[in-house]
GROMACS .gro file of C-alpha atoms in nm:
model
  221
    1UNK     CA    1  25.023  20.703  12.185
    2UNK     CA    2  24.986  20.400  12.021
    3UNK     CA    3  24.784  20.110  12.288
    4UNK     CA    4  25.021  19.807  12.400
    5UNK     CA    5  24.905  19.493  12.279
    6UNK     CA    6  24.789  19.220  12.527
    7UNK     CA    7  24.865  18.868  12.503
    8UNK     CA    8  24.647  18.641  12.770
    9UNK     CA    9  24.967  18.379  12.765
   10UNK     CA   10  24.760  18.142  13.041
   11UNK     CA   11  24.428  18.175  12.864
   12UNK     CA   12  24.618  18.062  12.490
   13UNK     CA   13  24.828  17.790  12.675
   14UNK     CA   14  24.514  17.614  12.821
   15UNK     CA   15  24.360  17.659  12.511
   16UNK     CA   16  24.617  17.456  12.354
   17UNK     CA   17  24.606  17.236  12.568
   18UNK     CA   18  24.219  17.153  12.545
   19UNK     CA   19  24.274  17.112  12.181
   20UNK     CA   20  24.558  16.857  12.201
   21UNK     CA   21  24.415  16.669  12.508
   22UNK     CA   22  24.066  16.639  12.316
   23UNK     CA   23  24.319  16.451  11.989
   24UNK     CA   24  24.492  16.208  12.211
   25UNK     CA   25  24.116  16.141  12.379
   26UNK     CA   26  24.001  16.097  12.034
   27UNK     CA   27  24.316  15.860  11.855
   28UNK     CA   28  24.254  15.636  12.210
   29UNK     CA   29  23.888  15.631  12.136
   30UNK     CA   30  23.917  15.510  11.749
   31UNK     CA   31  24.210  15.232  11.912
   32UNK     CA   32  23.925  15.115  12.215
   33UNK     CA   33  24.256  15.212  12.445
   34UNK     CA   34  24.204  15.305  12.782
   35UNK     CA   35  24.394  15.593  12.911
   36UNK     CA   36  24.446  15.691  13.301
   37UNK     CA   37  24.570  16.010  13.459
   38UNK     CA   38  24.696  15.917  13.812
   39UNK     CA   39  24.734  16.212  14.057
   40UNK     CA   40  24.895  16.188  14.402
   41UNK     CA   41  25.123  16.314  14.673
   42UNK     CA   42  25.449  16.189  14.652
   43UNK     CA   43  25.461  15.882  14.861
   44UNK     CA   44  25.124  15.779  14.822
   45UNK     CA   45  25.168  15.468  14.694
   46UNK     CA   46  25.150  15.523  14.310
   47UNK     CA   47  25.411  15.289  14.165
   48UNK     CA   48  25.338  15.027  14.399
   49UNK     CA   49  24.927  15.022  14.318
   50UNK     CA   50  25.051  15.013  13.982
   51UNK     CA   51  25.282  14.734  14.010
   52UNK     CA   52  24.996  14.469  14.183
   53UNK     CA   53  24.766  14.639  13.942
   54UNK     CA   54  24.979  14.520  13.634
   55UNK     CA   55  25.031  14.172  13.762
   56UNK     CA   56  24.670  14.133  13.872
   57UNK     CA   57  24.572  14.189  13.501
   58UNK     CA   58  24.850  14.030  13.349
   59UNK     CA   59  24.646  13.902  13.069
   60UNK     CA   60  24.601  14.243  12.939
   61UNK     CA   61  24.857  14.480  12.757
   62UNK     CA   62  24.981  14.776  12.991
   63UNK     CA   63  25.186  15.035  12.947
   64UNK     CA   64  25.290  15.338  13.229
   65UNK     CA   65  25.434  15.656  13.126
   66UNK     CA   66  25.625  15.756  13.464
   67UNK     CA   67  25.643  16.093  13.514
   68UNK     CA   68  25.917  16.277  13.737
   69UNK     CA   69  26.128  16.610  13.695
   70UNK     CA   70  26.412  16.386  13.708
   71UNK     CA   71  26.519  16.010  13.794
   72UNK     CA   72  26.409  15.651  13.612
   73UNK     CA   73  26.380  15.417  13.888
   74UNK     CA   74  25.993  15.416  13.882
   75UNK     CA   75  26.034  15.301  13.508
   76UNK     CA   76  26.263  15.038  13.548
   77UNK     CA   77  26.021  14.918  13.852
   78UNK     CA   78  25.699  14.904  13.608
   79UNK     CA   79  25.925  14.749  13.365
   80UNK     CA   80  25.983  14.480  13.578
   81UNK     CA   81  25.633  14.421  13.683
   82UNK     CA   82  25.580  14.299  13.278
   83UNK     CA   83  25.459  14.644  13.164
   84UNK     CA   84  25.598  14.892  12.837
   85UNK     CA   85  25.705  15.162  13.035
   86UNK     CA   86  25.866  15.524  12.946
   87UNK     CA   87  26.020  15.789  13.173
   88UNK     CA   88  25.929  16.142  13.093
   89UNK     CA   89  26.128  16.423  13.266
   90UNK     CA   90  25.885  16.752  13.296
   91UNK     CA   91  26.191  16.974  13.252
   92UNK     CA   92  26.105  17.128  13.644
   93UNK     CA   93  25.753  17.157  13.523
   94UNK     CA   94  25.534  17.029  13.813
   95UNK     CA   95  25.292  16.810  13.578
   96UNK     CA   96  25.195  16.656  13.284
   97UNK     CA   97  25.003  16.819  12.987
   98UNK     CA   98  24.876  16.688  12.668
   99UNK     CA   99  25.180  16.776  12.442
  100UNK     CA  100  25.366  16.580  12.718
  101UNK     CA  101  25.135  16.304  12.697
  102UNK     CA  102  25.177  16.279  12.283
  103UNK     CA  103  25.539  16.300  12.304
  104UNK     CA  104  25.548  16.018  12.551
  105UNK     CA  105  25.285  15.803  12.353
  106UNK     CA  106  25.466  15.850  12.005
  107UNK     CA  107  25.826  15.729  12.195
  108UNK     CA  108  25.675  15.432  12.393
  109UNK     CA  109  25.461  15.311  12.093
  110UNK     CA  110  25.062  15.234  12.148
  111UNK     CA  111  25.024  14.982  11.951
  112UNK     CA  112  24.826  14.638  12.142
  113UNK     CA  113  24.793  14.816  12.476
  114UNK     CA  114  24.515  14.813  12.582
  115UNK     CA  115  24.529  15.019  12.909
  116UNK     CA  116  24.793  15.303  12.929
  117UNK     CA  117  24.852  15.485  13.278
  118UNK     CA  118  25.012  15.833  13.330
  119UNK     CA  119  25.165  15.828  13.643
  120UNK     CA  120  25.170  16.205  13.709
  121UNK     CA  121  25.428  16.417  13.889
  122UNK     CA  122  25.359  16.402  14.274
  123UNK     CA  123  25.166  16.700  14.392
  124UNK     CA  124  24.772  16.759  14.451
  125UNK     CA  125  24.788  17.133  14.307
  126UNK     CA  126  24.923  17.156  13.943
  127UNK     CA  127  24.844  16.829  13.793
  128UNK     CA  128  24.441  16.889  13.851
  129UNK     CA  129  24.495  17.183  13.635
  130UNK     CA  130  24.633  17.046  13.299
  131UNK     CA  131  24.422  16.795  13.103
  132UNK     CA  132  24.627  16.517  13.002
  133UNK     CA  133  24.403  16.397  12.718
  134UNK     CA  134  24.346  16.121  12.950
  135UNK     CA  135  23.970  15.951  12.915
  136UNK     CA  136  23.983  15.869  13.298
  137UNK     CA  137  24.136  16.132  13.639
  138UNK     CA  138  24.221  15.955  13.896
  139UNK     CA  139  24.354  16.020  14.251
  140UNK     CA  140  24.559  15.807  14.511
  141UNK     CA  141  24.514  15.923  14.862
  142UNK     CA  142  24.683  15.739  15.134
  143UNK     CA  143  24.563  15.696  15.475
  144UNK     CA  144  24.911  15.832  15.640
  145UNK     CA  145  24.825  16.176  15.456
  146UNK     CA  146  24.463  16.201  15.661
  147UNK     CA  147  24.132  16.227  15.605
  148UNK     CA  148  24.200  16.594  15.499
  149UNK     CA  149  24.328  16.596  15.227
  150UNK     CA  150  23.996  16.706  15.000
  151UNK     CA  151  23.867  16.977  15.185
  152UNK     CA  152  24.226  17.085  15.186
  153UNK     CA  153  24.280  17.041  14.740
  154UNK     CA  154  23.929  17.001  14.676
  155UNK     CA  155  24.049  17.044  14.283
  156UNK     CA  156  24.185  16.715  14.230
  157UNK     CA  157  23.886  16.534  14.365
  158UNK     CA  158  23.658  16.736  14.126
  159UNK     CA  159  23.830  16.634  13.815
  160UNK     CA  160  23.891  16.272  13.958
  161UNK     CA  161  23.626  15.982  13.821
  162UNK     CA  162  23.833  15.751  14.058
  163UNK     CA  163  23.992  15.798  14.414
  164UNK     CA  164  24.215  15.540  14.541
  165UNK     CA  165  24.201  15.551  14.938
  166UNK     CA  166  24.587  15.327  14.984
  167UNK     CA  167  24.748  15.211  15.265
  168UNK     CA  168  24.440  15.093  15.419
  169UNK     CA  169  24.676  14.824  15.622
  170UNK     CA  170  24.789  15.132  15.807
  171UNK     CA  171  24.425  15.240  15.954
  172UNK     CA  172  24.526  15.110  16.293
  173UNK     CA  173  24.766  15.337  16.306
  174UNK     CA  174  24.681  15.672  16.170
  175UNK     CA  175  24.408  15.869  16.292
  176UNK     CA  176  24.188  15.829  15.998
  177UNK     CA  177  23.800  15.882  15.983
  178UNK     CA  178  23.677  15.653  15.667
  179UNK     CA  179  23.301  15.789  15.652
  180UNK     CA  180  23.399  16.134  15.706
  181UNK     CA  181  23.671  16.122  15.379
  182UNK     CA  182  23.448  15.958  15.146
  183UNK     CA  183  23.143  16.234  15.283
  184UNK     CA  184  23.407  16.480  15.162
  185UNK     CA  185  23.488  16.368  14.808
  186UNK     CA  186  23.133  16.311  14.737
  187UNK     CA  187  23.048  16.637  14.857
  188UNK     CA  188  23.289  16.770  14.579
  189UNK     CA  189  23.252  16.469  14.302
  190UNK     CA  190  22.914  16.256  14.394
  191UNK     CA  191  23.001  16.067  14.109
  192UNK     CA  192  23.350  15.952  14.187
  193UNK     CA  193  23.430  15.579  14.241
  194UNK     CA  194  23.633  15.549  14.573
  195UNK     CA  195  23.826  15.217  14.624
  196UNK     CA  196  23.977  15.159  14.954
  197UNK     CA  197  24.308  14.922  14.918
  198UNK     CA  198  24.637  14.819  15.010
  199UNK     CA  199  24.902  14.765  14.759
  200UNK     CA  200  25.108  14.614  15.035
  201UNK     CA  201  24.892  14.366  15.156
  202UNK     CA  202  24.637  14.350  14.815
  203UNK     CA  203  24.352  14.379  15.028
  204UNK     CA  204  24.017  14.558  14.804
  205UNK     CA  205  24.240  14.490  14.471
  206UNK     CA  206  23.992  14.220  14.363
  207UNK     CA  207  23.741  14.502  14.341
  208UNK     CA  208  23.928  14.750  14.170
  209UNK     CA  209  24.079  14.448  13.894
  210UNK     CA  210  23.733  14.415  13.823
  211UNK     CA  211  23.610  14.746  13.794
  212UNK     CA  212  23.923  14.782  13.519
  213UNK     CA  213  23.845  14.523  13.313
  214UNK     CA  214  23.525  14.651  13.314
  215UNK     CA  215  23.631  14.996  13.189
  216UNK     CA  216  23.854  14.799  12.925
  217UNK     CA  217  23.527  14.586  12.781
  218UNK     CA  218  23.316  14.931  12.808
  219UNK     CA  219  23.617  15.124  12.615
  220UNK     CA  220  23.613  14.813  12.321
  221UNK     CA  221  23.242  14.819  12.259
   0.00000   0.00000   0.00000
């Protein structure tokens, strides 16, 4: 009897994948544009942080690919804040992926932008596993969610080079142990940058503007 042939379908998608993400990486490199994956639970704050974010730096050229499996309201919102913006519906797919991401870059146009953001679908499982082509990972954690979250999806902190600990006006409130989240994502990522900010109130945004526009100079050199 002649031997059924196996196809590894996951193992050729992510392969894929790599190659595509490591093309966009390299087109944004050759441009000295700045791309940033931005992972979070839904609710965590993402379109807001991006919003003061834009109109802290509004010397600079942003644009925001909002990501959802359906609406456009986010886009619209970052639109509004004086950034290109594009919605991309995932078809029901839970995240981004590099195809997604060149798709999305060829319809909103790169050209004079010189920081792009990918607001990822909301979830802390699937997005950590596709590589966007995206130069910089980065996560939003809000203090409502708890101190928790990273021993509970350690993933997303291991891939992240940022961590965005939001809502930090809420501390008061939530039972929420500061030393004993960062102790956790540097036990999985030592060399993640963690921010702690409020896109409500803008408190710690001076810190992370300037951190930016130093990743913009560093990606130009």
């Amino acid at each position: 009897m002649e031997d059924v042939k196996i196809i590894e379908l996951k193992q050729n998608v992510f392969k894929e994948n790599e190659v595509n993400a490591d093309i966009i990486r390299s087109e944004c490199k050759e441009n000295k544009q700045l791309m940033i994956n931005v992972m979070s639970s839904p609710g965590s704050g993402k379109t807001t942080t991006l919003v003061r974010t834009i109109k802290g730096l509004s010397d600079l050229s942003i644009g925001v690919m909002e990501c959802d499996i359906d609406a456009d309201v986010d886009a619209y919102t970052i639109r509004e804040a004086g950034a290109r913006s594009i919605q991309l519906h995932t078809g029901g797919m839970c995240h981004m992926d590099a195809g997604m991401t060149k798709q999305g870059m060829l319809e909103m146009g790169m050209e004079g932008l010189d920081i792009v953001f990918i607001e990822n679908v909301g979830n802390l499982v699937c997005p950590a596993e596709f590589d966007t082509g995206a130069s910089v990972n980065m996560t939003i954690l809000s203090v409502p969610e708890g101190d928790d979250k990273p021993a509970k999806y350690p993933l997303v902190y291991e891939v992240s080079d940022i961590v965005l600990i939001n809502k930090i006006d809420a501390l008061s409130v939530f039972d929420f142990d500061k030393d004993l989240c960062v102790k956790r994502i540097k036990e999985l990522n030592p060399k993640a940058d963690i921010f702690f900010v409020s896109s409500k109130t803008g408190e710690g945004f001076d810190e992370w503007l300037t951190y930016l526009r130093d990743k913009v100079e560093e990606y130009k050199k």
